């Protein structure tokens, strides 16, 4: 008789998540029961990390060894100290780098404590003395501007306790945006702050967590770099990590371990995982210093990002001024364009109001143009349609990523009351977010 | 004495745009006066396409040869027929491929007529007999859904007049989106429709217009491909053009000639500009046939695209149901995520309402999830935060580009009254917009 797994488990007083031992064709298998929907099969995750599917008809016996694991409550902790090694702090906010599979649902959820992290990556303890602290246990999607002040203060605190550098574990979904936001908040930052994530959860064989953490730690230890940067896989192989610029990096793949790429910029460094060498290091970067931290945690909350498509309606633009937004980043097409230039009999009615809405928003707040091409630079003096937008008050965002322009605008509006000052600074390079000359070779490959 | 160009021109009864002849240190230079702001210099665009800056102090004489060019009114026309060659039609809607610099302002505006196009690219006449028609003279940003029906009917008409294929000139800003929209509208299309644009205006030496047009024409002539595709530069060199899939291509650079890349897919073909060979041709593509055109021009007008950022407010989601949108494509983070999962004391108030707003929209209309990573696939069964969204009614958009999902959703809602049918079809591959297995090697390079 063929059972679905659930029924089979129930019959044997088991549930998903339990640790069980089965005898299958004379052989013993023990592991965690994981979800499975194939009729006549039961699935175990073995200690090796492999999953095994056993035909229930051929199972001689199966019994529960222990109940499904409970998640322990995270707390601060300190590991053994080796005085010959430098001090590095790991601050943690959640995300895949500290996530595990929920065997009840098959989904991944954030659960690991910093202790788990250190226990899982024993190689770290040979690099430095680590202090670890869980600031939050949250998805990066739930970050709000106010969190960056909290994080920045925690960085400063770790430094005051002697940390030579900080590794910040954060969800990859907004890892790049968070690094840009932190770069603005940390106006002066005498130590390195390396944002690290993982595309595969830490309890999987294919996890990139260990290598990203190790490379970040080696980079802190072996260079005099200071300021905010990301450290993630540079290729699909487990060979090199790239240290990427805080304001010019983007997640460009949903699942690949080398999803993070510098856009309109180059990597700051490459770290060899095997040899632990710094393979490449840019010449111009901010150095460690004795200067004090300057933290500017303020952001204007009401800032939006509007991605342009064809067939838009004036209401989609009017929304921002009506809802009292103070800033708007437009993710325009090409060199920095929107609909609304040249009405014909089809566009006439639908377009009426788009330009007036942009003008109204630019009058009440600040409107910045970026490009959905991501690579390349906004140029608003090439086509008359963009010149019209500049006339309406739209400010060209140069070669900034839309997401970076978004946090920069919110940060500027939060820190400068003088509107003209904000307008002036938005197009000026403050944290490496604008390159005066975009490297032409930096683009996508692979068709 | 040092003059600014304007003053110098005025003094010599010249203006920008005029064709002038200057004697400079004994040498004659003739060309169009182009805008320049360097003190003590005057700039000419020579016939060779090069610009030359002349020190006004060293100019012995300068005189006007002719007034600035006037733009002639476009009209339909037919060129000389060679019965041994196939018939190809060029339909034109505007954009850089038919644009020229306005020397009064220094900006580029669309002006060339189809006659100009053919006169500029004489090599075309050796490939085929061309018929050419200006459908619109518009920026691609001003495209609305209704334009695609107009374009599709024009394609059908050209075919009825004997065209073996159609080249459609269109602005690059929305070239990829337009090709996706046309692919849906042309439910059955027995001939090739090649969308072609140019990143540099046709009167510049560096223009990519000629090569893109020539390669598109050669591809139509030398293969049995049918359906919609793009033809654009494959690299920065003028060597190969790539024929790219209509629904899986994106403009990924603001200015590079090879800005267009297949995302989560590969090129259909490569065309060698010098040898005119088809260097590569995929095995699985739609072939030319005798079947009739089936045009489905309907789109639901009220469809939006919402790009997710951190720090969003419920109003940004509520907007779409309140404004009676029937469809919404969310460009989520990572594998398909939004804020609103895990409130802490900072997010609590701001997040309240995001999930209810998504639910309300999913109840009234259709909500589809795509990823702002662009590369890779939405997977909503990995993290509990995405599972929550699926529970609210959000439909995973697989590996579709956000822009493609946007036109597909609008097209489905315009053609299927049955809501369940739309929900079913959105995740199914209709025009190559979804690959069941995303090629893993297709990603960005270049850090």
PDB file of C-alpha atoms in Angstrom, chain A residues 69-184:
ATOM      1  CA  UNK A  69      15.103  20.829  17.222  1.00  0.00           C
ATOM      2  CA  UNK A  70      14.062  23.918  19.093  1.00  0.00           C
ATOM      3  CA  UNK A  71      15.699  27.193  18.221  1.00  0.00           C
ATOM      4  CA  UNK A  72      17.742  28.585  21.059  1.00  0.00           C
ATOM      5  CA  UNK A  73      17.454  32.232  21.995  1.00  0.00           C
ATOM      6  CA  UNK A  74      20.321  34.321  20.672  1.00  0.00           C
ATOM      7  CA  UNK A  75      22.564  36.154  23.105  1.00  0.00           C
ATOM      8  CA  UNK A  76      25.874  37.998  23.096  1.00  0.00           C
ATOM      9  CA  UNK A  77      28.949  35.910  23.682  1.00  0.00           C
ATOM     10  CA  UNK A  78      32.721  35.986  23.564  1.00  0.00           C
ATOM     11  CA  UNK A  79      35.027  33.285  22.295  1.00  0.00           C
ATOM     12  CA  UNK A  80      38.475  32.226  23.428  1.00  0.00           C
ATOM     13  CA  UNK A  81      41.085  34.952  23.063  1.00  0.00           C
ATOM     14  CA  UNK A  82      44.470  34.590  21.403  1.00  0.00           C
ATOM     15  CA  UNK A  83      46.438  37.730  22.215  1.00  0.00           C
ATOM     16  CA  UNK A  84      48.600  37.408  19.102  1.00  0.00           C
ATOM     17  CA  UNK A  85      45.546  37.870  16.896  1.00  0.00           C
ATOM     18  CA  UNK A  86      43.612  41.069  16.140  1.00  0.00           C
ATOM     19  CA  UNK A  87      40.084  41.693  17.378  1.00  0.00           C
ATOM     20  CA  UNK A  88      37.220  41.605  14.902  1.00  0.00           C
ATOM     21  CA  UNK A  89      33.541  41.918  15.750  1.00  0.00           C
ATOM     22  CA  UNK A  90      30.733  40.174  13.939  1.00  0.00           C
ATOM     23  CA  UNK A  91      27.480  42.069  14.131  1.00  0.00           C
ATOM     24  CA  UNK A  92      24.521  40.203  12.931  1.00  0.00           C
ATOM     25  CA  UNK A  93      21.081  41.244  11.703  1.00  0.00           C
ATOM     26  CA  UNK A  94      19.695  38.034  10.212  1.00  0.00           C
ATOM     27  CA  UNK A  95      19.376  36.835   6.660  1.00  0.00           C
ATOM     28  CA  UNK A  96      20.507  33.675   4.917  1.00  0.00           C
ATOM     29  CA  UNK A  97      24.016  33.824   6.319  1.00  0.00           C
ATOM     30  CA  UNK A  98      22.433  32.822   9.611  1.00  0.00           C
ATOM     31  CA  UNK A  99      19.481  30.905   8.331  1.00  0.00           C
ATOM     32  CA  UNK A 100      18.470  27.288   8.350  1.00  0.00           C
ATOM     33  CA  UNK A 101      15.829  25.160   6.754  1.00  0.00           C
ATOM     34  CA  UNK A 102      12.586  24.814   8.653  1.00  0.00           C
ATOM     35  CA  UNK A 103      11.929  21.131   8.197  1.00  0.00           C
ATOM     36  CA  UNK A 104       8.290  21.500   9.048  1.00  0.00           C
ATOM     37  CA  UNK A 105       7.602  23.623   5.981  1.00  0.00           C
ATOM     38  CA  UNK A 106      10.678  23.090   3.848  1.00  0.00           C
ATOM     39  CA  UNK A 107      11.277  26.834   3.970  1.00  0.00           C
ATOM     40  CA  UNK A 108      14.382  28.606   5.195  1.00  0.00           C
ATOM     41  CA  UNK A 109      14.116  30.855   8.210  1.00  0.00           C
ATOM     42  CA  UNK A 110      16.620  32.912  10.154  1.00  0.00           C
ATOM     43  CA  UNK A 111      17.476  31.142  13.347  1.00  0.00           C
ATOM     44  CA  UNK A 112      21.188  30.733  13.989  1.00  0.00           C
ATOM     45  CA  UNK A 113      22.689  32.517  16.915  1.00  0.00           C
ATOM     46  CA  UNK A 114      26.175  34.022  16.736  1.00  0.00           C
ATOM     47  CA  UNK A 115      27.378  31.003  18.713  1.00  0.00           C
ATOM     48  CA  UNK A 116      26.110  28.787  15.928  1.00  0.00           C
ATOM     49  CA  UNK A 117      27.916  30.964  13.423  1.00  0.00           C
ATOM     50  CA  UNK A 118      31.231  30.589  15.190  1.00  0.00           C
ATOM     51  CA  UNK A 119      30.715  26.928  15.849  1.00  0.00           C
ATOM     52  CA  UNK A 120      29.961  26.394  12.173  1.00  0.00           C
ATOM     53  CA  UNK A 121      32.984  28.293  10.933  1.00  0.00           C
ATOM     54  CA  UNK A 122      35.829  27.156  13.189  1.00  0.00           C
ATOM     55  CA  UNK A 123      38.405  28.391  10.680  1.00  0.00           C
ATOM     56  CA  UNK A 124      37.527  31.942  11.726  1.00  0.00           C
ATOM     57  CA  UNK A 125      39.172  31.491  15.118  1.00  0.00           C
ATOM     58  CA  UNK A 126      42.557  31.086  13.455  1.00  0.00           C
ATOM     59  CA  UNK A 127      42.271  34.521  11.850  1.00  0.00           C
ATOM     60  CA  UNK A 128      41.274  36.726  14.740  1.00  0.00           C
ATOM     61  CA  UNK A 129      39.618  36.970  18.116  1.00  0.00           C
ATOM     62  CA  UNK A 130      35.979  37.367  17.374  1.00  0.00           C
ATOM     63  CA  UNK A 131      33.354  39.123  19.343  1.00  0.00           C
ATOM     64  CA  UNK A 132      29.859  38.542  18.111  1.00  0.00           C
ATOM     65  CA  UNK A 133      26.536  40.215  18.706  1.00  0.00           C
ATOM     66  CA  UNK A 134      23.072  39.786  17.318  1.00  0.00           C
ATOM     67  CA  UNK A 135      21.621  43.256  16.771  1.00  0.00           C
ATOM     68  CA  UNK A 136      18.442  42.102  15.135  1.00  0.00           C
ATOM     69  CA  UNK A 137      16.980  38.957  13.738  1.00  0.00           C
ATOM     70  CA  UNK A 138      15.239  40.322  10.695  1.00  0.00           C
ATOM     71  CA  UNK A 139      14.900  40.018   6.960  1.00  0.00           C
ATOM     72  CA  UNK A 140      16.799  42.744   5.149  1.00  0.00           C
ATOM     73  CA  UNK A 141      13.533  43.627   3.403  1.00  0.00           C
ATOM     74  CA  UNK A 142      12.273  44.893   6.712  1.00  0.00           C
ATOM     75  CA  UNK A 143      15.105  47.382   7.132  1.00  0.00           C
ATOM     76  CA  UNK A 144      13.979  50.940   7.572  1.00  0.00           C
ATOM     77  CA  UNK A 145      16.210  53.989   7.447  1.00  0.00           C
ATOM     78  CA  UNK A 146      16.250  54.179  11.230  1.00  0.00           C
ATOM     79  CA  UNK A 147      17.959  50.808  11.515  1.00  0.00           C
ATOM     80  CA  UNK A 148      21.159  52.191  10.004  1.00  0.00           C
ATOM     81  CA  UNK A 149      21.736  54.506  12.934  1.00  0.00           C
ATOM     82  CA  UNK A 150      21.320  51.538  15.263  1.00  0.00           C
ATOM     83  CA  UNK A 151      23.842  49.543  13.244  1.00  0.00           C
ATOM     84  CA  UNK A 152      26.309  52.444  12.995  1.00  0.00           C
ATOM     85  CA  UNK A 153      26.231  52.933  16.748  1.00  0.00           C
ATOM     86  CA  UNK A 154      26.842  49.237  17.288  1.00  0.00           C
ATOM     87  CA  UNK A 155      29.863  49.474  14.952  1.00  0.00           C
ATOM     88  CA  UNK A 156      31.228  52.391  16.952  1.00  0.00           C
ATOM     89  CA  UNK A 157      30.668  50.500  20.195  1.00  0.00           C
ATOM     90  CA  UNK A 158      32.587  47.477  18.944  1.00  0.00           C
ATOM     91  CA  UNK A 159      35.447  49.774  17.967  1.00  0.00           C
ATOM     92  CA  UNK A 160      35.446  51.344  21.426  1.00  0.00           C
ATOM     93  CA  UNK A 161      35.844  47.814  22.803  1.00  0.00           C
ATOM     94  CA  UNK A 162      38.943  47.328  20.674  1.00  0.00           C
ATOM     95  CA  UNK A 163      37.677  45.844  17.427  1.00  0.00           C
ATOM     96  CA  UNK A 164      39.976  46.605  14.500  1.00  0.00           C
ATOM     97  CA  UNK A 165      37.177  45.943  12.115  1.00  0.00           C
ATOM     98  CA  UNK A 166      33.544  44.883  11.999  1.00  0.00           C
ATOM     99  CA  UNK A 167      31.841  42.242   9.890  1.00  0.00           C
ATOM    100  CA  UNK A 168      28.144  42.863   9.484  1.00  0.00           C
ATOM    101  CA  UNK A 169      25.990  39.880   8.572  1.00  0.00           C
ATOM    102  CA  UNK A 170      22.894  40.930   6.677  1.00  0.00           C
ATOM    103  CA  UNK A 171      20.339  39.459   4.269  1.00  0.00           C
ATOM    104  CA  UNK A 172      21.464  39.568   0.646  1.00  0.00           C
ATOM    105  CA  UNK A 173      18.201  41.008  -0.676  1.00  0.00           C
ATOM    106  CA  UNK A 174      19.166  44.472   0.516  1.00  0.00           C
ATOM    107  CA  UNK A 175      22.839  43.946   1.286  1.00  0.00           C
ATOM    108  CA  UNK A 176      23.929  46.427  -1.375  1.00  0.00           C
ATOM    109  CA  UNK A 177      21.350  49.054  -0.403  1.00  0.00           C
ATOM    110  CA  UNK A 178      22.247  48.646   3.259  1.00  0.00           C
ATOM    111  CA  UNK A 179      25.937  49.129   2.533  1.00  0.00           C
ATOM    112  CA  UNK A 180      25.185  52.351   0.645  1.00  0.00           C
ATOM    113  CA  UNK A 181      22.970  53.615   3.474  1.00  0.00           C
ATOM    114  CA  UNK A 182      25.604  52.760   6.102  1.00  0.00           C
ATOM    115  CA  UNK A 183      28.289  54.476   4.038  1.00  0.00           C
ATOM    116  CA  UNK A 184      26.297  57.706   4.214  1.00  0.00           C
TER     117      UNK A 184
END
